[in-house]
Coordinates of C-alpha atoms (C1' of nucleotides) in Angstrom, one line a residue:
Chain A
M1 CA -124.1 10.0 -70.2
T2 CA -121.4 7.7 -68.7
N3 CA -118.9 8.8 -71.3
S4 CA -118.9 12.5 -70.7
M5 CA -115.9 14.4 -69.2
L6 CA -115.6 14.7 -65.4
S7 CA -116.4 18.3 -64.5
A8 CA -114.6 20.8 -62.3
S9 CA -116.7 20.0 -59.2
F10 CA -115.3 16.4 -59.1
Y11 CA -111.7 17.7 -58.7
L12 CA -112.6 20.6 -56.3
R13 CA -113.5 18.2 -53.5
K14 CA -111.3 18.8 -50.5
D15 CA -110.7 15.3 -49.3
V16 CA -107.7 14.2 -51.4
E17 CA -107.6 10.7 -49.9
Q18 CA -111.2 10.0 -51.0
L19 CA -110.4 11.5 -54.4
A20 CA -107.4 9.3 -54.8
R21 CA -109.8 6.3 -54.2
A22 CA -112.4 7.7 -56.5
L23 CA -109.9 8.1 -59.3
L24 CA -109.4 4.3 -59.5
G25 CA -111.2 2.9 -62.5
K26 CA -111.5 6.3 -64.2
H27 CA -110.5 6.6 -67.8
L28 CA -107.8 9.2 -68.8
H29 CA -107.9 10.5 -72.4
F30 CA -104.9 12.1 -74.0
R31 CA -105.3 12.9 -77.7
D32 CA -106.3 9.6 -79.3
M33 CA -105.1 7.4 -76.4
V34 CA -107.2 6.1 -73.5
V35 CA -106.0 4.4 -70.2
R36 CA -107.7 3.2 -67.1
I37 CA -106.3 4.3 -63.7
V38 CA -105.3 1.4 -61.4
E39 CA -102.9 2.9 -58.9
T40 CA -102.8 6.3 -57.1
E41 CA -101.2 8.1 -54.2
A42 CA -102.5 11.1 -52.3
Y43 CA -100.2 14.1 -51.4
R44 CA -101.4 17.0 -49.3
A45 CA -99.8 20.3 -48.3
P46 CA -99.1 21.8 -45.9
D47 CA -98.8 19.0 -43.3
D48 CA -97.5 16.1 -45.5
R49 CA -93.7 16.0 -45.5
A50 CA -93.7 13.8 -48.6
C51 CA -95.5 16.5 -50.6
H52 CA -93.4 18.8 -52.7
A53 CA -95.4 21.7 -51.3
Y54 CA -94.9 20.7 -47.7
G55 CA -95.4 23.8 -45.5
N56 CA -97.1 25.4 -48.5
K57 CA -93.7 26.0 -50.0
R58 CA -93.9 27.8 -53.3
T59 CA -91.2 27.3 -56.0
P60 CA -91.4 27.5 -59.8
R61 CA -92.0 23.7 -59.7
T62 CA -94.7 23.6 -57.0
E63 CA -96.6 26.6 -58.1
T64 CA -98.8 24.3 -60.3
M65 CA -100.1 22.5 -57.2
F66 CA -101.7 25.7 -55.9
L67 CA -104.0 25.9 -58.9
P68 CA -107.6 24.9 -58.4
G69 CA -108.4 21.2 -58.7
G70 CA -108.7 19.9 -62.3
H71 CA -105.2 20.7 -63.6
A72 CA -102.2 18.5 -64.4
Y73 CA -99.1 18.7 -62.3
I74 CA -96.2 17.2 -64.2
Y75 CA -92.7 17.3 -62.9
L76 CA -89.4 15.7 -63.7
C77 CA -88.3 13.0 -61.3
Y78 CA -84.6 12.0 -61.0
G79 CA -83.9 14.2 -63.9
I80 CA -85.4 11.6 -66.3
H81 CA -89.0 10.6 -65.6
H82 CA -92.1 12.7 -66.1
L83 CA -94.5 12.1 -63.2
F84 CA -98.2 13.0 -63.7
N85 CA -100.4 14.2 -60.8
I86 CA -104.0 15.5 -60.7
V87 CA -104.3 18.7 -58.7
T88 CA -107.3 18.6 -56.4
G89 CA -109.1 20.9 -53.9
P90 CA -109.7 24.6 -54.1
K91 CA -107.2 27.2 -55.3
D92 CA -104.2 27.7 -53.0
E93 CA -104.6 24.3 -51.3
A94 CA -101.8 22.3 -52.7
H95 CA -103.4 18.8 -52.8
A96 CA -102.6 16.3 -55.6
V97 CA -103.0 12.7 -56.6
L98 CA -100.1 11.0 -58.2
I99 CA -101.1 8.5 -60.9
R100 CA -98.7 5.6 -60.4
A101 CA -100.0 3.1 -62.9
V102 CA -102.7 2.6 -65.6
E103 CA -104.0 -0.1 -68.0
P104 CA -103.8 0.7 -71.7
I105 CA -107.3 0.7 -73.4
K106 CA -106.8 2.5 -76.7
G107 CA -103.7 3.3 -78.7
L108 CA -101.6 0.3 -77.7
E109 CA -99.5 0.3 -80.9
K110 CA -98.5 3.9 -80.3
M111 CA -97.6 3.2 -76.7
R112 CA -95.5 0.2 -77.7
Q113 CA -93.6 2.4 -80.1
K114 CA -93.0 5.2 -77.5
R115 CA -91.8 2.6 -75.0
N116 CA -89.5 0.8 -77.5
Y117 CA -91.5 -2.4 -77.7
P118 CA -91.1 -4.1 -74.3
K119 CA -91.6 -7.9 -74.2
K120 CA -94.8 -7.7 -72.1
D121 CA -97.6 -5.1 -72.4
Q122 CA -97.6 -4.8 -68.6
S123 CA -94.3 -2.9 -68.8
L124 CA -95.9 -0.3 -71.0
T125 CA -97.7 1.4 -68.1
N126 CA -97.0 -0.3 -64.8
G127 CA -95.1 2.5 -63.2
P128 CA -95.3 6.3 -62.8
G129 CA -92.5 7.1 -65.2
K130 CA -93.5 4.3 -67.6
W131 CA -97.0 5.2 -68.4
T132 CA -96.3 8.9 -69.0
Q133 CA -93.6 7.9 -71.5
A134 CA -96.1 5.5 -73.1
L135 CA -98.5 8.4 -73.7
G136 CA -95.9 11.1 -74.3
L137 CA -96.9 13.2 -71.4
T138 CA -94.1 15.7 -70.5
T139 CA -93.5 18.8 -68.4
A140 CA -94.6 20.7 -71.5
L141 CA -98.1 19.9 -70.3
D142 CA -97.6 21.0 -66.7
G143 CA -100.4 23.2 -65.5
Q144 CA -102.8 22.2 -68.3
S145 CA -106.5 22.0 -67.5
L146 CA -108.1 18.5 -67.4
L147 CA -111.3 20.1 -68.9
T148 CA -109.9 20.3 -72.4
D149 CA -110.5 18.3 -75.6
E150 CA -106.9 17.1 -75.5
L151 CA -106.6 15.9 -71.9
F152 CA -109.6 14.9 -69.7
L153 CA -111.1 12.1 -67.6
T154 CA -114.3 10.1 -67.9
K155 CA -116.1 7.9 -65.5
G156 CA -114.8 4.6 -66.8
E157 CA -115.9 1.6 -64.7
T158 CA -117.4 1.8 -61.3
V159 CA -115.1 0.3 -58.6
S160 CA -116.3 -1.1 -55.3
D161 CA -114.4 -0.7 -52.1
S162 CA -113.8 -4.5 -52.0
E163 CA -111.6 -4.2 -55.1
I164 CA -109.3 -1.6 -53.6
L165 CA -106.2 -2.3 -51.5
T166 CA -104.2 0.3 -49.5
S167 CA -100.6 0.6 -48.5
K168 CA -97.9 3.1 -47.6
R169 CA -96.7 5.3 -50.4
I170 CA -93.7 4.2 -52.4
G171 CA -90.3 5.9 -52.3
V172 CA -91.1 8.4 -49.5
D173 CA -89.1 6.9 -46.6
Y174 CA -87.5 10.3 -46.0
A175 CA -90.8 11.7 -44.9
G176 CA -90.7 10.5 -41.3
E177 CA -94.0 9.6 -39.8
C178 CA -95.8 10.8 -42.9
A179 CA -94.2 8.0 -44.8
D180 CA -96.5 5.6 -42.8
R181 CA -99.7 7.2 -43.9
P182 CA -101.8 4.6 -45.9
W183 CA -102.3 6.9 -48.9
R184 CA -101.5 4.5 -51.8
F185 CA -104.6 3.0 -53.4
F186 CA -104.6 0.3 -56.1
L187 CA -106.9 -2.3 -57.7
K188 CA -106.2 -5.8 -56.3
D189 CA -107.1 -7.5 -59.6
S190 CA -105.0 -5.5 -62.0
D191 CA -101.9 -6.9 -63.6
F192 CA -100.7 -3.3 -64.2
V193 CA -100.0 -2.2 -60.7
S194 CA -96.4 -1.1 -60.2
K195 CA -93.8 -3.5 -58.8
K196 CA -92.1 -2.7 -55.6
Chain B
dC1 C1' -82.7 -14.9 -58.8
dA2 C1' -81.0 -10.3 -56.0
dT3 C1' -78.4 -6.2 -55.7
dT4 C1' -76.0 -2.3 -57.7
dT5 C1' -75.4 1.4 -60.8
dG6 C1' -75.9 5.0 -64.3
dA7 C1' -78.9 8.4 -66.1
dT8 C1' -79.5 13.6 -64.6
dG9 C1' -83.3 18.5 -63.7
dT10 C1' -84.9 20.9 -59.7
dT11 C1' -84.4 22.1 -55.2
dC12 C1' -82.1 22.5 -50.9
dT13 C1' -77.7 22.6 -48.0
Chain C
dG1 C1' -72.7 18.6 -53.2
dA2 C1' -76.6 15.7 -52.1
dA3 C1' -81.2 14.2 -52.3
dC4 C1' -85.1 13.1 -54.8
dA5 C1' -92.8 10.6 -55.5
dT6 C1' -87.7 6.1 -61.1
dC7 C1' -86.2 2.8 -64.5
dA8 C1' -83.4 -0.3 -67.2
dA9 C1' -79.2 -2.5 -67.8
dA10 C1' -75.2 -4.5 -65.7
dT11 C1' -73.2 -7.4 -62.3
dG12 C1' -73.1 -11.0 -58.7
dC13 C1' -74.8 -15.2 -56.8

DNA sequence: CATTTGATGTTCT
DNA sequence: GAACATCAAATGC
């Protein structure tokens, strides 16, 4: 059954870097829409200064990251954009993978409508604030399980290592040496990877 | 084409 | 006040 929902054990793995890689090519289903993940970034408390939960800091916002793997962590960035992360690892280890870009697979017309009809379909979903708007994901869904009928992942297409490129994470220059960690992963052949 | 700026919630100083 | 896991529109070449 290649089309069945990914189970809790997938998200509970402890190595968030490997999980960020493994998420490429997976399909994300939200209501009647489907997208394919093409760009991810790993964030890991407590040692990663770029992570909101650096030092295992708990705030009303970061509390979601301490949930067991398999939940959505959605927060507001720059007061405007809703950014979507997948919580990974066991409970109380605040690891998460930011989904930075996706390719639309199903529900294109609905996405165009929510994004106010951009000229190119690429700009529907080629950025972390863009694709969440295209699907209508907001902080209202923060903390929701990814093992529900409304929101879940499936295996999608298998991706080989030769199709994956790596770089430093984007927009985390404030994080000192941690900013140099090669924890951004993306598919080299996708037209939907975010622009610098 | 490149660079700047306005939008603005949560968190920290 | 300032900074921040961003984006689109305005401005300057």
